[in-house]
XYZ file of C-alpha atoms in Angstrom:
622
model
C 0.000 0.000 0.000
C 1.370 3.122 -0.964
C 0.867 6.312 1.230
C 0.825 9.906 -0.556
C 3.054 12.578 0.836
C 3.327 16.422 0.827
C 5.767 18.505 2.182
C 4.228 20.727 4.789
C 5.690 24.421 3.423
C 5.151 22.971 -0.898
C 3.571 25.522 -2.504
C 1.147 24.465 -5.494
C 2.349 24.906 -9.021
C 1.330 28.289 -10.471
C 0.756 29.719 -6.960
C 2.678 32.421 -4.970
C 4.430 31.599 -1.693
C 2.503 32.560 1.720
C 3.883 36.220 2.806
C 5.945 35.581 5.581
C 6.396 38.896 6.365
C 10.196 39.410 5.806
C 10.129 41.364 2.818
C 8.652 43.967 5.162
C 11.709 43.388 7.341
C 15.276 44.557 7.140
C 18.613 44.025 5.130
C 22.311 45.312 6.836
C 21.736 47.988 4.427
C 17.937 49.035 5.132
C 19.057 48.350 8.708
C 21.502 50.904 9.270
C 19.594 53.392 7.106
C 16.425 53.363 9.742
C 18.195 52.155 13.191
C 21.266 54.289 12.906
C 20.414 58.218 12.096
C 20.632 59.044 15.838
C 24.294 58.240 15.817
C 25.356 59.274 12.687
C 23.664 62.345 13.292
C 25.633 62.625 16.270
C 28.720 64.481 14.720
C 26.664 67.617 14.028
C 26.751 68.309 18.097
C 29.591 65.404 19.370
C 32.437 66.886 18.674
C 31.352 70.683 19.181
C 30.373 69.738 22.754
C 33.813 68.480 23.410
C 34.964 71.532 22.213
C 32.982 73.799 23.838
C 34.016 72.108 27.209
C 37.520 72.510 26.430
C 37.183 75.952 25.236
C 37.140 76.872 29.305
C 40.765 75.916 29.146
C 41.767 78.176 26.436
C 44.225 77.176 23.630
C 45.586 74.777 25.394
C 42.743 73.109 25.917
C 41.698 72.624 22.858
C 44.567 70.506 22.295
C 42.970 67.741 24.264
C 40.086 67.499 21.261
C 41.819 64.527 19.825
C 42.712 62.557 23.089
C 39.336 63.025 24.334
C 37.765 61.841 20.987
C 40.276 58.884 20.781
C 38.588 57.860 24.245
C 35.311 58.074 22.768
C 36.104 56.451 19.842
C 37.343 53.244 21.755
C 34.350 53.777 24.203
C 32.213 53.223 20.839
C 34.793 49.904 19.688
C 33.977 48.484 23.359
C 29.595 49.176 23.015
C 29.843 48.309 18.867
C 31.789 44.685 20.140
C 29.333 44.678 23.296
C 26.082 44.967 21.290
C 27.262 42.687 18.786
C 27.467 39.793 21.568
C 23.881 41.106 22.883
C 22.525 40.918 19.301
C 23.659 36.866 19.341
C 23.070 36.544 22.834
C 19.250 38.001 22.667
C 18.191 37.555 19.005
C 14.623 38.577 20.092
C 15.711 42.391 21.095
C 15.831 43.864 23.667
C 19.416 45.475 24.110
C 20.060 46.456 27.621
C 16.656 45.225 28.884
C 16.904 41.266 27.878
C 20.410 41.014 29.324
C 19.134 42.907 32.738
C 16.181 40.780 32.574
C 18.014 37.151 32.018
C 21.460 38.155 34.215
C 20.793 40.925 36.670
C 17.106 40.441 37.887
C 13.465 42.078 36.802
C 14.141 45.767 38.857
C 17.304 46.315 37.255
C 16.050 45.341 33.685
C 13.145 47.455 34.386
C 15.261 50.265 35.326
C 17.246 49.659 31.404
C 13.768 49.794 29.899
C 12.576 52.985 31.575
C 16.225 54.359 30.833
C 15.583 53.476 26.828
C 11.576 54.655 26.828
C 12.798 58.029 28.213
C 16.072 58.496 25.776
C 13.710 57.714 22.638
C 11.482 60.016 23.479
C 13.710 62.895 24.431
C 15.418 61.322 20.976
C 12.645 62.413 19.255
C 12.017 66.193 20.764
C 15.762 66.586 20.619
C 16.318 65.996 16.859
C 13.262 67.168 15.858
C 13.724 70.895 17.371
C 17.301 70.713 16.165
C 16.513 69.724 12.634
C 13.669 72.687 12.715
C 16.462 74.794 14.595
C 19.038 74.781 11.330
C 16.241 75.286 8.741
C 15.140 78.571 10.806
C 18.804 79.563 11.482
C 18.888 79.602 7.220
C 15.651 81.219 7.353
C 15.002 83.534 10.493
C 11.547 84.257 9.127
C 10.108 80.656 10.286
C 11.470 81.404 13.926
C 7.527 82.190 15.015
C 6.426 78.793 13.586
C 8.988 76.860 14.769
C 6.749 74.714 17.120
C 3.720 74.081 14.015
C 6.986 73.161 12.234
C 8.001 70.757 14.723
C 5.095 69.106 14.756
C 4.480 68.596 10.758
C 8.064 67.066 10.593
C 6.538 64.090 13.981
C 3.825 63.659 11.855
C 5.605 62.936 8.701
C 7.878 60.928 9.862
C 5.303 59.302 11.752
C 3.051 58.449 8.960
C 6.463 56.939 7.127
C 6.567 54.817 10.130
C 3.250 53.436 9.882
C 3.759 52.359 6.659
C 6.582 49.839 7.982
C 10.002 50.103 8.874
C 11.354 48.989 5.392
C 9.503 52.178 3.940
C 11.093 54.289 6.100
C 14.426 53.124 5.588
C 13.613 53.823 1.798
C 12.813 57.111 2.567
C 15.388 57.564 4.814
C 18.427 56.050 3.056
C 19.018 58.802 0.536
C 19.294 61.405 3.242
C 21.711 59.101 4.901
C 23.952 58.309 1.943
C 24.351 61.943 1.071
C 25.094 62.817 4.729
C 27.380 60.182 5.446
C 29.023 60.767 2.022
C 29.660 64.487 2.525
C 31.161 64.315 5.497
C 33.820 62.114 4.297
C 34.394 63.969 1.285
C 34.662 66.836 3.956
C 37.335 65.263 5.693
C 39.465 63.862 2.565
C 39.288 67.378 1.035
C 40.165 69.084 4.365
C 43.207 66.331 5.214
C 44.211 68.715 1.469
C 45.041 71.604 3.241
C 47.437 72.992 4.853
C 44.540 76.144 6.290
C 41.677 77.378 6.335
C 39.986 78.193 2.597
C 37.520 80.470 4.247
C 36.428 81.928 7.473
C 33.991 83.541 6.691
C 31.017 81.662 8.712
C 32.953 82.654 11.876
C 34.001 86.143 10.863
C 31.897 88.443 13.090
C 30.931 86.074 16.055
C 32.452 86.376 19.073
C 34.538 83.832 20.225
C 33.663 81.262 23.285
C 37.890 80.521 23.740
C 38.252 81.406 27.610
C 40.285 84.885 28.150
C 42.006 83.610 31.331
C 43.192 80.224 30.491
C 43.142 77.592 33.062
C 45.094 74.584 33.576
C 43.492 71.047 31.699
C 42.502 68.781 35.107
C 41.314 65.551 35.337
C 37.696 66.988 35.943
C 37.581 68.946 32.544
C 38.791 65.911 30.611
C 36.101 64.351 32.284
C 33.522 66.616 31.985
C 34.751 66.800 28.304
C 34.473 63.230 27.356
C 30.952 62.709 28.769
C 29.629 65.836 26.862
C 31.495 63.817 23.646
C 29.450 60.539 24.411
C 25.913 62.446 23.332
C 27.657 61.134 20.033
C 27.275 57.471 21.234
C 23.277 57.748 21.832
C 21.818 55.356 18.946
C 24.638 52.571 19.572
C 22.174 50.168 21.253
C 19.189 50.934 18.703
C 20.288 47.823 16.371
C 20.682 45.674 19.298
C 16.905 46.651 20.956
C 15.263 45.937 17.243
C 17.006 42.365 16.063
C 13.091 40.990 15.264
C 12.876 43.588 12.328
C 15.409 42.239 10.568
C 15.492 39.895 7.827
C 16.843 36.137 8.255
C 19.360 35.423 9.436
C 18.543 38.221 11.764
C 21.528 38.196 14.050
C 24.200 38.261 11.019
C 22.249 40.879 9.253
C 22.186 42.710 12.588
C 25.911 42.247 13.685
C 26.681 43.450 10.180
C 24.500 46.949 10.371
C 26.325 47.183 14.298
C 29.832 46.672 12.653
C 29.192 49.107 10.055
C 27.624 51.661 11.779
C 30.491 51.473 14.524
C 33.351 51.841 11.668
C 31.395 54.795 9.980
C 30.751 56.777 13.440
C 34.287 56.074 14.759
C 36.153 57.221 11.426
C 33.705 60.743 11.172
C 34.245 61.286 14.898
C 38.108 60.746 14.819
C 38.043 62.520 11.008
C 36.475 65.498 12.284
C 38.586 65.822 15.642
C 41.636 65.643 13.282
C 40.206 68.699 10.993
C 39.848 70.426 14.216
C 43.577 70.361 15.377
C 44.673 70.659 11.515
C 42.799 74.416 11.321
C 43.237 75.105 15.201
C 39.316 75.877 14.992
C 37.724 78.103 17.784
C 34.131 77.692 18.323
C 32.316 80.935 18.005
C 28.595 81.939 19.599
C 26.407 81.072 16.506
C 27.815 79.074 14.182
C 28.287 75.130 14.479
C 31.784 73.639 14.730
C 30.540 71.524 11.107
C 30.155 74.345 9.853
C 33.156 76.027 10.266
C 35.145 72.730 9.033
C 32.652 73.124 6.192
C 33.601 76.292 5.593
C 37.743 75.643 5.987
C 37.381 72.915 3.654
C 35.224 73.665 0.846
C 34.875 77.698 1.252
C 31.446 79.442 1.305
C 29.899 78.275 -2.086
C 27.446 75.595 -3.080
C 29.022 72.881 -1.379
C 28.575 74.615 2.304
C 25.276 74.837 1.772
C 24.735 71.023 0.594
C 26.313 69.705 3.860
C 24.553 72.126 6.306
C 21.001 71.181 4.424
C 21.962 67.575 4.912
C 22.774 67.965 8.448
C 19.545 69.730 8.837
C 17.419 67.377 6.788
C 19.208 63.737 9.194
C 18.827 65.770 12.240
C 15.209 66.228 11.924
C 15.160 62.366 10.475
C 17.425 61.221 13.154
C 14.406 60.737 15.184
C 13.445 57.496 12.875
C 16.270 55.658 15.289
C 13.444 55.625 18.101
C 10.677 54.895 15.842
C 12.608 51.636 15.046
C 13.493 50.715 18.638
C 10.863 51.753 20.952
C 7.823 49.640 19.882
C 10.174 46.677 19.680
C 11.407 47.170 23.459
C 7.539 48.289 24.262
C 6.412 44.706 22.550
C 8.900 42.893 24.689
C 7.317 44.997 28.045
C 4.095 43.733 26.641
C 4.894 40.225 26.110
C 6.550 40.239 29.801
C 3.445 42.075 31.100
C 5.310 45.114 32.248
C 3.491 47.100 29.458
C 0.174 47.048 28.459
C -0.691 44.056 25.936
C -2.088 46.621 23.102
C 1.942 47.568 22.435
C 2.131 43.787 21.536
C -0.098 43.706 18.383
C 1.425 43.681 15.138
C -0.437 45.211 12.083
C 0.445 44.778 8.466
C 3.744 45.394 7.111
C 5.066 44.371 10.791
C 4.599 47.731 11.987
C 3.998 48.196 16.042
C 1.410 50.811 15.518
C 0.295 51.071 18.753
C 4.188 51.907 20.112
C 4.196 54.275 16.873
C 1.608 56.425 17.729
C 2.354 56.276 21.805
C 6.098 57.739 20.853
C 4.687 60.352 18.556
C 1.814 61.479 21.009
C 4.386 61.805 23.641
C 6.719 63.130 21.849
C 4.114 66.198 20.181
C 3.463 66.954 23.762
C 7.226 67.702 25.059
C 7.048 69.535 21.741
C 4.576 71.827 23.153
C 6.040 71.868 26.512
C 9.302 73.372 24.959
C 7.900 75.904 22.518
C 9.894 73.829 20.008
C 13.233 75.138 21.489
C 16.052 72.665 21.917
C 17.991 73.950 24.166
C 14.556 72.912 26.831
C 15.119 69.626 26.047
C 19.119 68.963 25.371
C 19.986 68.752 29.148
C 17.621 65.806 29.718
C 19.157 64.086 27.023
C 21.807 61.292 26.931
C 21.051 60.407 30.544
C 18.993 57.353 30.130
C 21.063 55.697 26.703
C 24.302 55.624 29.071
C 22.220 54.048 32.383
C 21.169 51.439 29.572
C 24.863 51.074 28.325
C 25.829 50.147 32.159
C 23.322 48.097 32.512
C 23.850 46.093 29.505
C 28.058 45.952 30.036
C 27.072 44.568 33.722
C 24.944 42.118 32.258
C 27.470 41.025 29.811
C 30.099 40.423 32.196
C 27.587 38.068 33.732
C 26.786 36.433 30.868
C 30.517 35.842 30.097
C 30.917 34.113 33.461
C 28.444 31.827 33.389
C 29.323 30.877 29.789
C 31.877 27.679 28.822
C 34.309 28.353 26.014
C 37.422 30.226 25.267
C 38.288 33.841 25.165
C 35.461 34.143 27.501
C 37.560 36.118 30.100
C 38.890 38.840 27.441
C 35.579 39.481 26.520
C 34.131 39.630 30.003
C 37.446 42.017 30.646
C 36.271 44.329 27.427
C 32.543 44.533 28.611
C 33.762 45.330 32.449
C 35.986 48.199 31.405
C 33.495 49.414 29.220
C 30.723 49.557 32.259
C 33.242 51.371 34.083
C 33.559 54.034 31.261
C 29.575 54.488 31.202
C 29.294 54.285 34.394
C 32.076 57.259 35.031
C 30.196 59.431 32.389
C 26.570 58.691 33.536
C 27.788 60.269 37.048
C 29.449 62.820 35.054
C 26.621 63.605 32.639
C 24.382 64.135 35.414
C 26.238 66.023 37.650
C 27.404 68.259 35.387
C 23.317 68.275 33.750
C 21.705 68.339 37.496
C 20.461 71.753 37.415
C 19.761 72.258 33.994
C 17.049 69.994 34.113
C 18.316 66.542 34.542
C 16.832 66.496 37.876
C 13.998 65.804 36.106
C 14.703 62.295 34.345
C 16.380 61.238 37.775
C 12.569 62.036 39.005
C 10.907 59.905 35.913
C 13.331 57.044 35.699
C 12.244 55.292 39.460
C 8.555 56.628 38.646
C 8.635 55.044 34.936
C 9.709 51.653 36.641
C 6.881 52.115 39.469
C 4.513 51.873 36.914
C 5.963 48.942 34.772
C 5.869 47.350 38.261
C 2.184 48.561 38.774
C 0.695 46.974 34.981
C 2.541 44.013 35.901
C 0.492 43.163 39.450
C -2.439 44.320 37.218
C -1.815 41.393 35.084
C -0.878 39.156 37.864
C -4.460 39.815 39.313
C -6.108 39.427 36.455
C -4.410 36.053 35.450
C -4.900 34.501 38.695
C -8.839 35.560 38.575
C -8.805 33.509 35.136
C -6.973 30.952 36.234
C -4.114 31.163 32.942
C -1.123 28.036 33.563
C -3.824 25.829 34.972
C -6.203 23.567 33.427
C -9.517 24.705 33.685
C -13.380 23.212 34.625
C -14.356 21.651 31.500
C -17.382 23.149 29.730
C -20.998 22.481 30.601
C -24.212 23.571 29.248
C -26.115 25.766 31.188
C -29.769 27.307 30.500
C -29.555 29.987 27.920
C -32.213 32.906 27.994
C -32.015 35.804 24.683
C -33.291 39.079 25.632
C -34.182 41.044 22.871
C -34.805 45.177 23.071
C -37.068 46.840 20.890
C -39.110 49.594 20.253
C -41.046 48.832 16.698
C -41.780 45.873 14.358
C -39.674 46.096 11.343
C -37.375 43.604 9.529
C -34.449 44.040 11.729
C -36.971 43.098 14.754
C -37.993 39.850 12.781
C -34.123 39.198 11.724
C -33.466 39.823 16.038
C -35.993 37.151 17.130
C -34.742 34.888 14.588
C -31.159 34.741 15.626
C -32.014 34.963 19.368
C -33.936 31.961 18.642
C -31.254 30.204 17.151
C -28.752 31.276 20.314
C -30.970 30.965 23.347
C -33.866 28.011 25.053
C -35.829 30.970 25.685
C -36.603 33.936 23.560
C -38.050 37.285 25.283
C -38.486 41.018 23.495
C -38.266 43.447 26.436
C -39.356 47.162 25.722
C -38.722 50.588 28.010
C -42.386 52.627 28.598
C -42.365 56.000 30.126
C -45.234 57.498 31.353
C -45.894 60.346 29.342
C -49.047 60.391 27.313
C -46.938 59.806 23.809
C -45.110 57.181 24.859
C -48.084 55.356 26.494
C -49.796 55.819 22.921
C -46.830 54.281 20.766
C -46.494 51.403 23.540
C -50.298 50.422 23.239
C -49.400 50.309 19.524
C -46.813 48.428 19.960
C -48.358 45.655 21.778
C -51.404 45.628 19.371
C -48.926 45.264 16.226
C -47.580 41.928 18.576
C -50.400 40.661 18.887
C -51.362 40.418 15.739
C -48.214 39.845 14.439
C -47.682 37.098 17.080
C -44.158 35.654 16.578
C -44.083 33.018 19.547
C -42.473 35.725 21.804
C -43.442 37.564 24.705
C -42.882 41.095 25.093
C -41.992 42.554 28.064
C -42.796 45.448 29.142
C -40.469 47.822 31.209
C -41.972 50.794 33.015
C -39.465 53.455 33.872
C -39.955 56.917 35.036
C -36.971 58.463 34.230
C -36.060 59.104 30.354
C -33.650 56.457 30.842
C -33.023 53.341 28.222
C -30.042 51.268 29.470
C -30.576 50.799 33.110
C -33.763 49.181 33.126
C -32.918 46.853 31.050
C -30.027 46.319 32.991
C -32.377 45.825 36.139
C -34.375 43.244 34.286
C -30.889 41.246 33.510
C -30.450 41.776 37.384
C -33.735 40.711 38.302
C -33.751 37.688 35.864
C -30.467 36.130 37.015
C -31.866 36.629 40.470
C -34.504 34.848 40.037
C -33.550 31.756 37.567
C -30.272 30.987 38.719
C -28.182 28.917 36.401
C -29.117 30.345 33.186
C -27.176 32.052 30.952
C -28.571 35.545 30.037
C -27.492 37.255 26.262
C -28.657 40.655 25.573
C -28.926 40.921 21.433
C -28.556 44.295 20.423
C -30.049 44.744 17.078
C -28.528 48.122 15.239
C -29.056 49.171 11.489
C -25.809 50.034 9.243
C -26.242 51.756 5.921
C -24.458 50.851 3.408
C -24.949 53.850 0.977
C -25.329 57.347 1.447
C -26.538 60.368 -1.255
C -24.484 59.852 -4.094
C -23.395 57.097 -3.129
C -21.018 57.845 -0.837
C -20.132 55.002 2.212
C -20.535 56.553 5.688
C -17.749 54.776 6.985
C -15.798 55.381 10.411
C -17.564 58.428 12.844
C -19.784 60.060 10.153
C -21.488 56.590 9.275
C -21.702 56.499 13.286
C -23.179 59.427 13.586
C -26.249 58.460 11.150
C -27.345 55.764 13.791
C -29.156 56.704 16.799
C -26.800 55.157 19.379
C -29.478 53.261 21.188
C -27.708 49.810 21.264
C -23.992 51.533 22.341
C -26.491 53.203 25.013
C -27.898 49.548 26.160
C -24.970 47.951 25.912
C -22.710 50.245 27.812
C -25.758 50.058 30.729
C -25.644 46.018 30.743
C -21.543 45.808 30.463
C -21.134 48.118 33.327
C -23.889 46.933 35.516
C -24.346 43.006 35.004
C -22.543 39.629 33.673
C -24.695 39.494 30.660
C -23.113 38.452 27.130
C -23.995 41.235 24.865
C -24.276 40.525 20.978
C -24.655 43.377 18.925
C -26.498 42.006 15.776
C -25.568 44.303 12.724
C -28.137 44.389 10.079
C -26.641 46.173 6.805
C -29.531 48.035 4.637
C -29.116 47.668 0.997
């Protein structure tokens, strides 16, 4: 006897393949294009805050610029390295958050994922204002509308979002490959000369070079390197959004980590070299870009190409958090630390629920700081280097209780490198305190109080139904249908038939008042039953209050008291046109607003004040 065979994933001849979903998902390429703007946008404002730091020192301190950006630049070799081993370690995402969770206990991962949640927001308010900040710099004539600016470029970028992450890496990789490419042409040009071409961006501002120079401590190299590491927010975005990417998602995502370490490490260290090569001061005014813009290329077309380009990924730079957030909030979710809404996925495996929480939340510290950066900078930075700590303590952990070789080099690497965030998160904050970063040292233990407070929800509500244990099996139980209504018409007769069909028992129930009117179309009522005489009895429920929900609700009441045992259903039956005038489909609120609400009215009453099912029968008119 022979037995036929098919293969369980054989697709029929002449047939397409079931959509998997990972054409909606991310290459290396794609990958670095929407997980990586936040640090490559990072050498606008990197190295000009370790200059500006310096600048106390005078001359002499802005010799340091290179040592202090070599420091960085091997802080970002130890966190690329670091979140490549995450990104194998924890292929579902997660970054800082899955190692806390798996090595160093559920507070401390908590306190990783409030860290993240408040960086990518502040991530999005930051480059946002400072994207909108360098167009009205170029044109001081949108200064007024720089918040209703603000807010156009969330919403655009948010709608790009909700279209799927592999759209907005489409749109986004243009902007990225012009950036990225100008700024290396900026440096190989520059490396060309032995000074400044022009000066002219500078010429006119005063300089911010101290007058009294003081002597380069410990404490201002310090200070100096953690005002550098803003350029290191966005490191950890790859490793928190591994799931997006297309299999084999951790070598896709190890390659976009690798690259976008090389390409942020060779700008950072390119730049810092211009710096020393012109002996650049940093003026009030004008960016440190673009006076290496300006000493490389001169004032002509080619300035004004890189500063619209640094504008245009500033403002996008916010994408990074789009990518990361509603990945980290579906892993919350999933561990019940979130609510379970942020865990749905919608077409094109886009998190839209996370999507539109991050933009929401991010349009309202929008409108809290007037649309001005310089609000929102100081709280910036805090959280992504808590999250770095976190995840280099986690590692080290993970290294020890691993088998294999070269595990104690690596667990050496990831230990130095929580030291080094660790050193500039105290530094960072100090130094930030007063300027506002009192404020996320406020939010960060109330952001985990309430991760801890959704997550006793849940535990309530899963031990009320019983979830890991094997429940009663089913019985049947008496089933009574009540059915409202207030005429006879088709949807009536369609109501009865369906109840009949759901329930033993069948009864119409209908709310009287006692005003004359009502009295006259209830006596008509009954008379058209009568006569009609479907093999149901109406009920008749006096009220005295213009009221339609609760006394229906009281019958339900009154019913279960009485006949325990039995299952009660209110069936709702509601009307839905189908066509308006010309034709038009009333379709979302304005097709709402055509009905007359009575059955949202009932069923609100009975949901709120009984145990009844509720079916809402929907009967479409042609």
């Amino acid at each position: 006897m022979s037995v036929l065979t098919t293969e369980p994933n054989a697709v029929p001849a002449g047939e397409e393949p079931p959509d998997t979903g990972e054409r909606h998902r991310l290459t290396a390429v794609t990958g670095l294009a929407a997980l990586s703007l936040d640090a490559m946008a990072s050498v606008a404002y990197g190295p000009e805050a370790i200059v500006l730091v310096l600048a106390a020192a005078g001359a002499h301190g802005l010799g340091f610029t290179m040592p202090v950006t070599l420091a960085i630049a091997a802080l970002l070799a130890v966190l690329v390295a670091s979140y490549r081993q995450v990104i194998a370690a924890f292929p579902d995402g997660g970054g800082s958050y899955a190692v806390a969770k798996t090595h160093l206990g559920a507070r401390t991962s908590l306190v990783a994922a409030a860290s993240l949640v408040l960086d990518y927001v502040l991530n999005v308010a930051v480059a946002v204002t400072a994207g909108v900040a360098a167009l009205t710099s170029a044109f001081p004539a949108l200064y007024d509308d720089r918040l209703w600016l603000c807010l156009a470029v969330l919403a655009l970028i948010t709608g790009v979002n909700l279209r799927g992450i592999v759209e907005s890496a489409k749109a986004f990789i243009v902007p990225t490959i012009v950036f990225v490419g100008s700024i290396f042409v900026l440096i190989a040009v520059g490396l060309c000369r032995s000074h400044p071409v022009s000066t002219a961006t500078a010429a006119g501002h005063a300089s911010v070079l101290a007058a009294n120079a003081t002597s380069v401590g410990a404490v201002l190299l310090l200070k100096a390197f953690a005002s550098g590491c803003a350029a290191l927010t966005g490191v950890e975005a790859i490793a928190n959004a591994v799931p997006s990417f297309r299999t084999p998602r951790v070598k896709r995502a190890q390659r976009a980590e690798v690259a976008l370490g090389a390409v942020l490490g060779l700008m950072l260290i390119g730049l810092s070299v211009l710096i020393g090569r012109f002996h650049l001061q940093p003026v009030e005014g004008v960016t440190v870009l673009a006076q290496l813009t300006d000493a490389s290329f001169g004032h002509n077309w080619a300035f004004y190409v890189i500063q619209f380009a640094t504008m245009i990924l500033l403002a996008l730079s916010a994408n990074t958090s789009f990518g990361g957030l509603p990945v980290l909030l579906k892993l919350l979710a999933r561990d019940n630390y979130a609510p379970h809404v942020f865990a749905l996925k919608a077409d094109r495996q886009v998190h839209r629920h996370g999507v539109l929480a991050l933009a929401l939340v991010s349009a309202a510290l929008l409108v809290f700081s007037g649309g001005d950066t310089n609000t929102l900078v100081p709280l910036f930075a805090i959280g992504v280097f808590v999250g770095f700590t976190i995840a280099q303590v986690g590692m080290v952990r993970h290294w020890r209780l691993q088998r294999g070789t070269g595990r104690r080099g690596k667990a050496l690497l990831n230990g130095f490198g929580a030291v080094l965030t660790a050193v500039a998160t105290v530094v960072v904050t100090a130094a930030k305190f007063t300027e506002g970063a009192w404020l996320v040292v406020v939010m960060l233990p109330l952001l985990v109080a309430a991760f801890g407070a959704v997550h006793r929800a849940y535990g309530r509500i899963g031990e009320r139904l019983g979830l890991g244990r094997i429940p009663e099996p089913p019985h049947r139980e008496r089933s009574l249908v009540l059915v409202p209504v207030s005429s006879l018409s088709r949807l009536t007769s369609q109501a009865l038939t369906a109840a009949a069909s759901l329930g033993d028992e069948v009864r119409a129930v209908t709310v009287c008042y006692p005003d004359p009117e009502e009295r006259a179309a209830l006596h008509a009522l009954e008379c058209a039953w009568a006569a009609w005489d479907p093999g149901v009895p109406l009920v008749r429920l006096s009220c005295e209050r213009r009221t339609l929900g609760r006394p229906i609700a009281a019958y339900v009441r009154e019913v279960t008291a009485a006949e325990p045992g039995t299952q009660v259903t209110v069936l709702i039956p509601e009307t839905e046109p189908e066509r308006l005038w010309l034709g038009v489909p009333p379709r979302g609120a304005w097709g709402r607003l055509l009905q007359n609400q009575r059955g949202a009215v009932i069923a609100h009453a009975v949901r709120r004040e009984t145990d009844a099912v509720i079916c809402r029968l929907r009967f479409r008119l042609p």
